[in-house]
């Protein structure tokens, strides 16, 4: 209240409903987003632009993101989706459900999660992962640690060492922008597609990403 915001932006995935209701009771407008797809994320950009009276900034950004996704879709036409395990957490193993924006981002990048459940953040046993044998393991990069070092440590752990993808180095470390329904998610989708389907990018390149690209995504094979 002391800061007197014109509006508070919230997301249902992170903020508590009680917080939003408390702000509303004391007269602070709140706009909550809950995108479940990449398209939903882009729509929320336009809605927030209207709320902030920043349509002139939001509209071209949304158009650019849609254009890049359309270009990627054309490039990926006819490719067979890679079977992947998206690793949110390693101990216990937590992945993503089929109805999340991350699962939709994986589909856009030419991937299909081996975890098929409606739970948003399912815990998966190592025994089940070994049975499923994903083609690739996809890890979001971590600002707080050395993701590659953590992956190397998994090679000696029971269960993990039985995964063909880990033994063969079919691992993708992707920017943690994939974890947030925001514009840079499209950067991660494009670059994950490159890592999983390099043959689709052999003869031409996607247009240079705009200035908000701040992190790289790489395929790490050993």
Backbone as CSV, one residue per row, in Angstrom:
resi,resn,N_x,N_y,N_z,CA_x,CA_y,CA_z,C_x,C_y,C_z
1,UNK,0.829,-1.205,0.000,0.000,0.000,0.000,0.862,1.252,0.000
2,UNK,1.992,1.182,0.710,2.879,2.346,0.765,3.436,2.680,-0.608
3,UNK,3.634,1.683,-1.443,4.166,1.908,-2.783,3.094,2.341,-3.776
4,UNK,1.811,2.190,-3.378,0.677,2.637,-4.186,0.742,2.163,-5.637
5,UNK,0.774,0.855,-5.874,0.819,0.378,-7.256,-0.498,0.634,-7.984
6,UNK,-0.404,0.903,-9.278,-1.615,1.033,-10.089,-2.269,-0.330,-10.297
7,UNK,-1.429,-1.361,-10.403,-1.944,-2.717,-10.602,-0.870,-3.703,-10.141
8,UNK,-1.304,-4.849,-9.654,-0.393,-5.926,-9.287,-0.595,-7.066,-10.278
9,UNK,0.502,-7.570,-10.822,0.440,-8.706,-11.738,0.748,-9.980,-10.962
10,UNK,-0.071,-10.994,-11.144,0.095,-12.251,-10.429,-0.056,-13.414,-11.396
11,UNK,0.379,-14.570,-10.964,0.185,-15.782,-11.747,-0.362,-16.863,-10.835
12,UNK,-1.329,-17.610,-11.344,-1.964,-18.637,-10.528,-1.004,-19.757,-10.174
13,UNK,0.044,-19.930,-10.962,0.994,-21.007,-10.701,1.898,-20.721,-9.516
14,UNK,2.036,-19.451,-9.140,2.983,-19.078,-8.097,2.300,-18.410,-6.908
15,UNK,1.404,-17.473,-7.173,0.807,-16.678,-6.103,-0.428,-17.347,-5.519
16,UNK,-0.677,-17.077,-4.255,-1.815,-17.672,-3.564,-3.082,-16.866,-3.826
17,UNK,-4.185,-17.572,-3.933,-5.471,-16.912,-4.148,-5.781,-15.957,-3.000
18,UNK,-5.413,-16.363,-1.769,-5.673,-15.520,-0.603,-4.970,-14.176,-0.710
19,UNK,-3.776,-14.170,-1.313,-3.036,-12.914,-1.490,-3.777,-11.990,-2.448
20,UNK,-4.247,-12.551,-3.554,-4.974,-11.759,-4.537,-6.256,-11.194,-3.931
21,UNK,-6.983,-12.016,-3.180,-8.231,-11.566,-2.559,-7.964,-10.493,-1.513
22,UNK,-6.866,-10.625,-0.764,-6.529,-9.617,0.243,-6.208,-8.278,-0.416
23,UNK,-5.481,-8.305,-1.521,-5.171,-7.066,-2.232,-6.445,-6.427,-2.777
24,UNK,-7.347,-7.247,-3.285,-8.599,-6.714,-3.818,-9.423,-6.048,-2.721
25,UNK,-9.416,-6.641,-1.523,-10.204,-6.070,-0.410,-9.710,-4.696,-0.004
26,UNK,-8.406,-4.460,-0.151,-7.883,-3.150,0.246,-7.786,-2.199,-0.955
27,UNK,-8.393,-2.612,-2.071,-8.531,-1.695,-3.195,-7.389,-1.668,-4.185
28,UNK,-6.536,-2.700,-4.192,-5.436,-2.758,-5.156,-5.842,-3.668,-6.310
29,UNK,-5.938,-3.156,-7.527,-6.306,-3.997,-8.668,-5.253,-5.073,-8.924
30,UNK,-5.710,-6.289,-9.223,-4.808,-7.408,-9.494,-5.216,-8.054,-10.818
31,UNK,-4.229,-8.323,-11.651,-4.474,-9.078,-12.877,-3.676,-10.370,-12.781
32,UNK,-4.380,-11.508,-12.818,-3.724,-12.814,-12.696,-3.738,-13.535,-14.032
33,UNK,-2.606,-14.120,-14.394,-2.502,-14.909,-15.621,-2.343,-16.384,-15.260
34,UNK,-2.755,-17.234,-16.176,-2.616,-18.675,-15.959,-2.466,-19.382,-17.300
35,UNK,-1.444,-19.014,-18.099,-1.302,-19.632,-19.413,-0.919,-21.100,-19.308
36,UNK,-1.590,-21.939,-20.100,-1.299,-23.375,-20.131,-0.661,-23.807,-21.441
37,UNK,-0.477,-22.848,-22.357,0.137,-23.133,-23.648,1.038,-21.970,-24.032
38,UNK,1.855,-22.179,-25.044,2.697,-21.093,-25.549,1.822,-19.987,-26.129
39,UNK,0.768,-20.367,-26.844,-0.159,-19.356,-27.364,-0.804,-18.575,-26.233
40,UNK,-1.133,-19.264,-25.131,-1.714,-18.579,-23.981,-0.763,-17.563,-23.391
41,UNK,0.539,-17.888,-23.397,1.541,-16.933,-22.919,1.541,-15.687,-23.788
42,UNK,1.465,-15.865,-25.110,1.482,-14.710,-26.010,0.212,-13.884,-25.842
43,UNK,-0.912,-14.544,-25.670,-2.157,-13.809,-25.424,-2.065,-12.974,-24.159
44,UNK,-1.418,-13.515,-23.134,-1.298,-12.772,-21.873,-0.446,-11.523,-22.052
45,UNK,0.533,-11.565,-22.962,1.344,-10.373,-23.251,0.440,-9.256,-23.765
46,UNK,-0.469,-9.606,-24.670,-1.382,-8.603,-25.224,-2.325,-8.076,-24.152
47,UNK,-2.828,-8.957,-23.300,-3.738,-8.516,-22.234,-3.031,-7.585,-21.258
48,UNK,-1.807,-7.946,-20.880,-1.057,-7.093,-19.959,-0.744,-5.756,-20.615
49,UNK,-0.459,-5.785,-21.926,-0.217,-4.534,-22.644,-1.399,-3.598,-22.556
50,UNK,-2.615,-4.149,-22.665,-3.816,-3.319,-22.559,-3.970,-2.763,-21.146
51,UNK,-3.745,-3.595,-20.169,-3.886,-3.166,-18.773,-2.906,-2.051,-18.439
52,UNK,-1.692,-2.143,-18.980,-0.652,-1.161,-18.672,-0.639,-0.002,-19.671
53,UNK,-1.632,-0.002,-20.595,-1.671,1.023,-21.647,-0.370,1.024,-22.444
54,UNK,0.129,-0.193,-22.711,1.379,-0.352,-23.459,1.142,-1.213,-24.698
55,UNK,-0.013,-0.993,-25.334,-0.349,-1.797,-26.512,0.693,-1.658,-27.625
56,UNK,1.280,-0.459,-27.775,2.245,-0.239,-28.847,3.508,-1.069,-28.656
57,UNK,3.805,-1.441,-27.433,4.949,-2.317,-27.178,4.542,-3.783,-27.234
58,UNK,3.355,-4.088,-26.726,2.922,-5.489,-26.634,2.585,-6.080,-27.999
59,UNK,1.909,-5.318,-28.851,1.429,-5.863,-30.123,2.564,-6.353,-31.026
60,UNK,3.606,-5.540,-31.273,4.678,-6.048,-32.138,5.441,-7.206,-31.520
61,UNK,5.564,-7.222,-30.190,6.223,-8.346,-29.528,5.427,-9.621,-29.751
62,UNK,4.114,-9.554,-29.550,3.264,-10.727,-29.754,3.309,-11.183,-31.208
63,UNK,3.274,-10.236,-32.141,3.324,-10.585,-33.562,4.647,-11.266,-33.910
64,UNK,5.738,-10.749,-33.352,7.057,-11.338,-33.612,7.124,-12.767,-33.096
65,UNK,6.621,-12.999,-31.889,6.658,-14.345,-31.311,5.812,-15.310,-32.133
66,UNK,4.636,-14.878,-32.543,3.775,-15.747,-33.363,4.436,-16.049,-34.709
67,UNK,5.088,-15.040,-35.290,5.761,-15.253,-36.561,6.897,-16.261,-36.442
68,UNK,7.662,-16.166,-35.378,8.764,-17.099,-35.171,8.249,-18.516,-34.952
69,UNK,7.159,-18.656,-34.221,6.587,-19.978,-33.989,6.024,-20.572,-35.281
70,UNK,5.418,-19.736,-36.110,4.904,-20.219,-37.392,6.050,-20.683,-38.284
71,UNK,7.143,-19.929,-38.289,8.311,-20.316,-39.069,8.876,-21.642,-38.575
72,UNK,8.919,-21.796,-37.254,9.425,-23.039,-36.674,8.513,-24.210,-37.029
73,UNK,7.207,-23.986,-36.983,6.255,-25.041,-37.319,6.443,-25.522,-38.755
74,UNK,6.654,-24.582,-39.669,6.886,-24.963,-41.071,8.181,-25.767,-41.202
75,UNK,9.194,-25.331,-40.486,10.485,-26.010,-40.556,10.405,-27.430,-39.993
76,UNK,9.570,-27.610,-38.965,9.489,-28.898,-38.283,8.457,-29.829,-38.908
77,UNK,7.757,-29.373,-39.930,6.711,-30.187,-40.553,7.287,-31.515,-41.030
78,UNK,6.631,-32.603,-40.653,7.054,-33.923,-41.097,8.092,-34.594,-40.229
79,UNK,8.627,-33.896,-39.226,9.619,-34.515,-38.353,8.934,-35.399,-37.320
80,UNK,9.600,-36.452,-36.940,9.080,-37.362,-35.923,9.454,-36.823,-34.547
81,UNK,8.486,-36.633,-33.653,8.808,-36.094,-32.327,9.808,-36.984,-31.583
82,UNK,10.752,-36.366,-30.907,11.694,-37.095,-30.058,11.022,-37.402,-28.720
83,UNK,11.222,-38.583,-28.235,10.692,-38.972,-26.924,11.657,-38.483,-25.853
84,UNK,11.190,-37.586,-25.004,12.085,-36.950,-24.033,11.537,-37.074,-22.611
85,UNK,12.458,-36.984,-21.675,12.098,-36.792,-20.268,12.557,-35.397,-19.874
86,UNK,11.613,-34.536,-19.513,11.948,-33.202,-19.028,12.115,-33.304,-17.518
87,UNK,13.323,-32.997,-17.036,13.655,-33.194,-15.626,13.559,-31.866,-14.880
88,UNK,12.527,-31.736,-14.078,12.383,-30.559,-13.226,13.272,-30.692,-12.000
89,UNK,13.308,-31.903,-11.446,14.058,-32.193,-10.228,14.550,-33.626,-10.310
90,UNK,15.703,-33.914,-9.695,16.275,-35.251,-9.828,16.050,-36.149,-8.625
91,UNK,15.819,-35.607,-7.449,15.687,-36.446,-6.257,14.667,-35.844,-5.287
92,UNK,13.393,-36.291,-5.379,12.860,-37.306,-6.284,12.738,-36.756,-7.702
93,UNK,12.555,-37.666,-8.649,12.422,-37.242,-10.045,11.050,-36.609,-10.242
94,UNK,11.051,-35.358,-10.693,9.817,-34.632,-10.985,9.878,-34.173,-12.430
95,UNK,8.797,-34.384,-13.151,8.726,-33.969,-14.553,7.525,-33.037,-14.726
96,UNK,6.972,-32.969,-15.927,5.834,-32.088,-16.206,4.687,-32.898,-16.786
97,UNK,3.468,-32.447,-16.495,2.282,-33.111,-17.011,1.899,-32.615,-18.393
98,UNK,0.968,-33.327,-19.016,0.608,-33.056,-20.407,-0.160,-31.751,-20.590
99,UNK,-0.737,-31.206,-19.522,-1.532,-29.992,-19.650,-0.809,-28.719,-19.267
100,UNK,0.514,-28.743,-19.171,1.285,-27.577,-18.757,1.852,-26.826,-19.960
101,UNK,2.227,-25.556,-19.729,2.810,-24.779,-20.827,4.179,-25.338,-21.218
102,UNK,4.869,-25.988,-20.290,6.160,-26.588,-20.639,5.956,-27.762,-21.593
103,UNK,4.941,-28.587,-21.338,4.655,-29.702,-22.246,4.312,-29.178,-23.635
104,UNK,3.577,-28.074,-23.701,3.248,-27.483,-25.000,4.503,-26.948,-25.670
105,UNK,5.408,-26.352,-24.886,6.671,-25.866,-25.442,7.490,-27.025,-26.007
106,UNK,7.490,-28.160,-25.311,8.201,-29.330,-25.820,7.619,-29.769,-27.163
107,UNK,6.295,-29.795,-27.261,5.654,-30.192,-28.524,6.047,-29.254,-29.654
108,UNK,6.109,-27.956,-29.359,6.496,-26.977,-30.388,7.927,-27.222,-30.878
109,UNK,8.754,-27.771,-29.994,10.156,-28.006,-30.335,10.376,-29.378,-30.961
110,UNK,9.297,-30.103,-31.244,9.446,-31.411,-31.855,9.787,-32.490,-30.862
111,UNK,9.215,-32.388,-29.652,9.462,-33.373,-28.605,8.139,-33.872,-28.050
112,UNK,8.182,-35.052,-27.481,7.012,-35.608,-26.812,7.467,-36.197,-25.490
113,UNK,6.869,-35.732,-24.407,7.257,-36.230,-23.092,6.847,-37.687,-22.939
114,UNK,7.744,-38.492,-22.368,7.415,-39.886,-22.103,6.492,-40.020,-20.900
115,UNK,6.365,-38.944,-20.127,5.480,-38.936,-18.964,4.107,-38.456,-19.422
116,UNK,3.133,-39.331,-19.365,1.788,-39.011,-19.847,0.826,-39.003,-18.665
117,UNK,0.620,-37.841,-18.089,-0.265,-37.703,-16.938,-0.830,-36.299,-16.910
118,UNK,-1.993,-36.156,-16.287,-2.605,-34.830,-16.173,-2.088,-34.068,-14.951
119,UNK,-1.356,-34.738,-14.071,-0.750,-34.047,-12.924,0.240,-33.016,-13.449
120,UNK,0.259,-31.824,-12.839,1.111,-30.761,-13.357,2.593,-31.051,-13.132
121,UNK,2.954,-31.504,-11.939,4.356,-31.746,-11.603,4.493,-33.166,-11.037
122,UNK,4.355,-34.182,-11.888,4.327,-35.557,-11.396,5.690,-36.051,-10.910
123,UNK,5.650,-36.818,-9.833,6.831,-37.562,-9.397,6.859,-38.883,-10.154
124,UNK,8.032,-39.229,-10.668,8.167,-40.427,-11.489,9.277,-41.294,-10.906
125,UNK,9.010,-42.579,-10.777,10.029,-43.477,-10.236,11.111,-43.726,-11.277
126,UNK,12.328,-43.969,-10.793,13.416,-44.284,-11.704,13.142,-45.585,-12.446
127,UNK,12.474,-46.513,-11.784,12.142,-47.773,-12.438,11.256,-47.534,-13.666
128,UNK,10.296,-46.608,-13.530,9.418,-46.295,-14.648,10.182,-45.592,-15.768
129,UNK,11.098,-44.718,-15.411,11.887,-44.015,-16.429,12.766,-44.993,-17.194
130,UNK,13.369,-45.945,-16.470,14.194,-46.954,-17.128,13.335,-47.786,-18.082
131,UNK,12.123,-48.092,-17.670,11.220,-48.856,-18.535,10.862,-48.068,-19.795
132,UNK,10.643,-46.750,-19.638,10.243,-45.913,-20.764,11.401,-45.604,-21.707
133,UNK,12.622,-45.540,-21.196,13.826,-45.272,-21.980,13.644,-44.106,-22.959
134,UNK,13.588,-42.874,-22.440,13.475,-41.710,-23.339,14.691,-41.593,-24.242
135,UNK,14.481,-41.015,-25.437,15.590,-40.795,-26.374,16.538,-39.711,-25.872
136,UNK,15.974,-38.672,-25.261,16.759,-37.550,-24.768,16.319,-37.203,-23.350
137,UNK,17.261,-36.710,-22.561,16.963,-36.115,-21.267,17.118,-34.608,-21.418
138,UNK,16.121,-33.850,-20.991,16.140,-32.387,-21.109,16.144,-31.797,-19.713
139,UNK,17.165,-30.995,-19.423,17.313,-30.352,-18.124,17.265,-28.837,-18.295
140,UNK,16.468,-28.124,-17.502,16.571,-26.658,-17.502,17.837,-26.244,-16.776
141,UNK,18.549,-25.262,-17.319,19.753,-24.771,-16.671,19.424,-24.137,-15.335
142,UNK,20.386,-24.151,-14.445,20.182,-23.606,-13.102,21.134,-22.458,-12.857
143,UNK,20.571,-21.322,-12.385,21.431,-20.183,-12.025,22.189,-20.458,-10.729
144,UNK,21.638,-21.353,-9.914,22.222,-21.568,-8.590,23.226,-22.691,-8.532
145,UNK,23.487,-23.376,-9.635,24.419,-24.488,-9.588,24.956,-24.828,-10.959
146,UNK,25.844,-25.816,-10.988,26.460,-26.271,-12.223,25.661,-27.457,-12.732
147,UNK,24.774,-27.220,-13.693,23.889,-28.274,-14.175,24.676,-29.417,-14.783
148,UNK,25.712,-29.119,-15.571,26.509,-30.178,-16.187,27.173,-31.043,-15.121
149,UNK,27.681,-30.423,-14.059,28.295,-31.185,-12.961,27.270,-32.102,-12.313
150,UNK,26.052,-31.589,-12.128,24.993,-32.402,-11.520,24.645,-33.593,-12.414
151,UNK,24.608,-33.369,-13.728,24.308,-34.454,-14.659,25.418,-35.507,-14.629
152,UNK,26.664,-35.062,-14.586,27.783,-36.003,-14.517,27.664,-36.898,-13.288
153,UNK,27.196,-36.314,-12.177,27.066,-37.099,-10.952,25.998,-38.173,-11.087
154,UNK,24.996,-37.934,-11.931,23.925,-38.915,-12.106,24.420,-40.187,-12.782
155,UNK,25.489,-40.088,-13.554,25.972,-41.238,-14.314,26.375,-42.407,-13.427
156,UNK,26.708,-42.115,-12.182,27.137,-43.176,-11.276,26.017,-43.650,-10.348
157,UNK,24.854,-43.050,-10.463,23.779,-43.384,-9.535,22.919,-44.523,-10.075
158,UNK,22.494,-45.434,-9.175,21.620,-46.532,-9.609,20.370,-45.987,-10.299
159,UNK,19.908,-46.685,-11.307,18.735,-46.244,-12.057,19.134,-45.311,-13.180
160,UNK,19.727,-44.196,-12.852,20.141,-43.229,-13.869,21.145,-43.851,-14.828
161,UNK,22.086,-44.638,-14.290,23.110,-45.212,-15.159,22.554,-46.275,-16.100
162,UNK,21.295,-46.668,-15.885,20.654,-47.636,-16.770,19.906,-46.971,-17.920
163,UNK,19.963,-45.663,-18.005,19.284,-44.949,-19.073,20.200,-44.836,-20.290
164,UNK,19.729,-45.332,-21.427,20.527,-45.264,-22.654,20.869,-43.825,-23.015
165,UNK,19.914,-42.910,-22.819,20.152,-41.503,-23.178,21.324,-40.927,-22.387
166,UNK,21.437,-41.301,-21.117,22.526,-40.781,-20.296,23.853,-41.399,-20.711
167,UNK,23.834,-42.697,-21.001,25.067,-43.375,-21.406,25.567,-42.858,-22.755
168,UNK,24.637,-42.538,-23.648,25.009,-42.114,-24.998,25.174,-40.601,-25.119
169,UNK,24.990,-39.886,-24.021,25.178,-38.439,-24.056,24.074,-37.682,-24.756
170,UNK,22.885,-38.270,-24.838,21.765,-37.577,-25.483,21.053,-36.721,-24.431
171,UNK,21.700,-35.610,-24.141,21.276,-34.717,-23.076,21.207,-33.303,-23.626
172,UNK,20.158,-32.593,-23.268,20.031,-31.190,-23.648,19.882,-30.371,-22.376
173,UNK,20.756,-29.403,-22.207,20.628,-28.431,-21.120,20.037,-27.176,-21.726
174,UNK,18.872,-26.804,-21.257,18.125,-25.706,-21.867,17.976,-24.564,-20.863
175,UNK,17.928,-23.357,-21.369,17.749,-22.186,-20.514,16.532,-22.355,-19.615
176,UNK,16.647,-21.890,-18.382,15.490,-21.997,-17.491,14.378,-21.029,-17.880
177,UNK,14.547,-20.314,-18.995,13.436,-19.526,-19.541,12.270,-20.428,-19.911
178,UNK,12.533,-21.712,-20.149,11.477,-22.653,-20.471,10.509,-22.820,-19.305
179,UNK,10.957,-22.478,-18.099,10.145,-22.665,-16.893,9.150,-21.539,-16.649
180,UNK,9.225,-20.465,-17.432,8.369,-19.307,-17.166,7.578,-18.932,-18.422
181,UNK,6.283,-18.719,-18.271,5.453,-18.343,-19.429,5.666,-16.874,-19.781
182,UNK,6.812,-16.602,-20.385,7.211,-15.236,-20.732,7.863,-15.267,-22.115
183,UNK,8.115,-14.095,-22.733,8.592,-14.066,-24.120,9.824,-14.912,-24.406
184,UNK,10.790,-14.980,-23.466,12.018,-15.717,-23.750,11.787,-17.216,-23.867
185,UNK,10.597,-17.689,-23.490,10.285,-19.099,-23.681,10.427,-19.493,-25.150
186,UNK,10.061,-18.600,-26.059,10.153,-18.906,-27.486,11.606,-19.095,-27.904
187,UNK,12.528,-18.341,-27.308,13.948,-18.558,-27.585,14.326,-19.996,-27.244
188,UNK,13.876,-20.461,-26.069,14.202,-21.807,-25.631,13.566,-22.856,-26.527
189,UNK,12.342,-22.623,-26.978,11.667,-23.557,-27.883,12.462,-23.696,-29.177
190,UNK,12.876,-22.577,-29.761,13.647,-22.620,-31.005,14.944,-23.387,-30.826
191,UNK,15.636,-23.108,-29.756,16.949,-23.706,-29.592,16.864,-25.169,-29.149
192,UNK,15.800,-25.538,-28.446,15.586,-26.950,-28.154,15.310,-27.713,-29.450
193,UNK,14.536,-27.106,-30.334,14.274,-27.729,-31.633,15.577,-27.960,-32.389
194,UNK,16.491,-26.990,-32.340,17.784,-27.154,-33.000,18.550,-28.340,-32.427
195,UNK,18.514,-28.476,-31.107,19.265,-29.543,-30.450,18.686,-30.920,-30.764
196,UNK,17.365,-31.012,-30.837,16.713,-32.299,-31.056,16.624,-32.677,-32.532
197,UNK,16.559,-31.671,-33.419,16.370,-31.914,-34.854,17.367,-31.097,-35.675
198,UNK,18.650,-31.327,-35.498,19.636,-30.511,-36.241,19.484,-30.620,-37.748
199,UNK,18.949,-31.757,-38.213,18.792,-31.936,-39.658,17.818,-30.935,-40.259
200,UNK,16.892,-30.424,-39.460,15.912,-29.454,-39.961,16.499,-28.057,-40.093
201,UNK,17.720,-27.873,-39.584,18.343,-26.545,-39.601,19.665,-26.575,-40.361
202,UNK,19.858,-27.613,-41.175,21.153,-27.798,-41.824,21.433,-26.772,-42.905
203,UNK,20.399,-26.282,-43.577,20.620,-25.449,-44.760,20.236,-23.991,-44.589
204,UNK,19.515,-23.686,-43.523,19.137,-22.286,-43.315,18.932,-22.064,-41.836
205,UNK,18.936,-20.804,-41.458,18.862,-20.439,-40.053,17.579,-19.685,-39.764
206,UNK,17.112,-19.833,-38.505,16.033,-18.970,-38.050,16.549,-17.548,-37.955
207,UNK,15.655,-16.584,-38.043,16.064,-15.189,-37.918,16.655,-14.941,-36.554
208,UNK,17.540,-13.973,-36.487,18.195,-13.651,-35.234,17.169,-13.286,-34.174
209,UNK,17.310,-13.854,-32.988,16.366,-13.581,-31.911,16.487,-12.137,-31.457
210,UNK,15.423,-11.539,-30.959,15.458,-10.149,-30.534,16.289,-9.940,-29.281
211,UNK,16.336,-8.689,-28.862,17.273,-8.309,-27.811,17.011,-8.965,-26.467
212,UNK,15.787,-9.483,-26.232,15.536,-10.041,-24.916,16.096,-11.447,-24.752
213,UNK,16.760,-11.999,-25.796,17.449,-13.270,-25.623,18.683,-13.038,-24.765
214,UNK,18.724,-13.683,-23.594,19.817,-13.429,-22.677,20.573,-14.694,-22.309
215,UNK,20.058,-15.858,-22.677,20.700,-17.093,-22.282,20.754,-18.029,-23.470
216,UNK,21.701,-18.937,-23.454,21.859,-19.894,-24.530,21.350,-21.252,-24.091
217,UNK,20.963,-22.043,-25.071,20.582,-23.423,-24.843,21.543,-24.273,-25.640
218,UNK,22.041,-25.344,-25.056,23.008,-26.154,-25.778,22.714,-27.633,-25.579
219,UNK,23.091,-28.409,-26.577,23.076,-29.870,-26.437,24.437,-30.280,-25.929
220,UNK,24.463,-31.061,-24.881,25.723,-31.444,-24.264,25.899,-32.945,-24.377
221,UNK,26.796,-33.392,-25.207,27.060,-34.816,-25.376,28.446,-35.137,-24.864
222,UNK,28.559,-36.274,-24.248,29.859,-36.707,-23.743,30.153,-38.092,-24.305
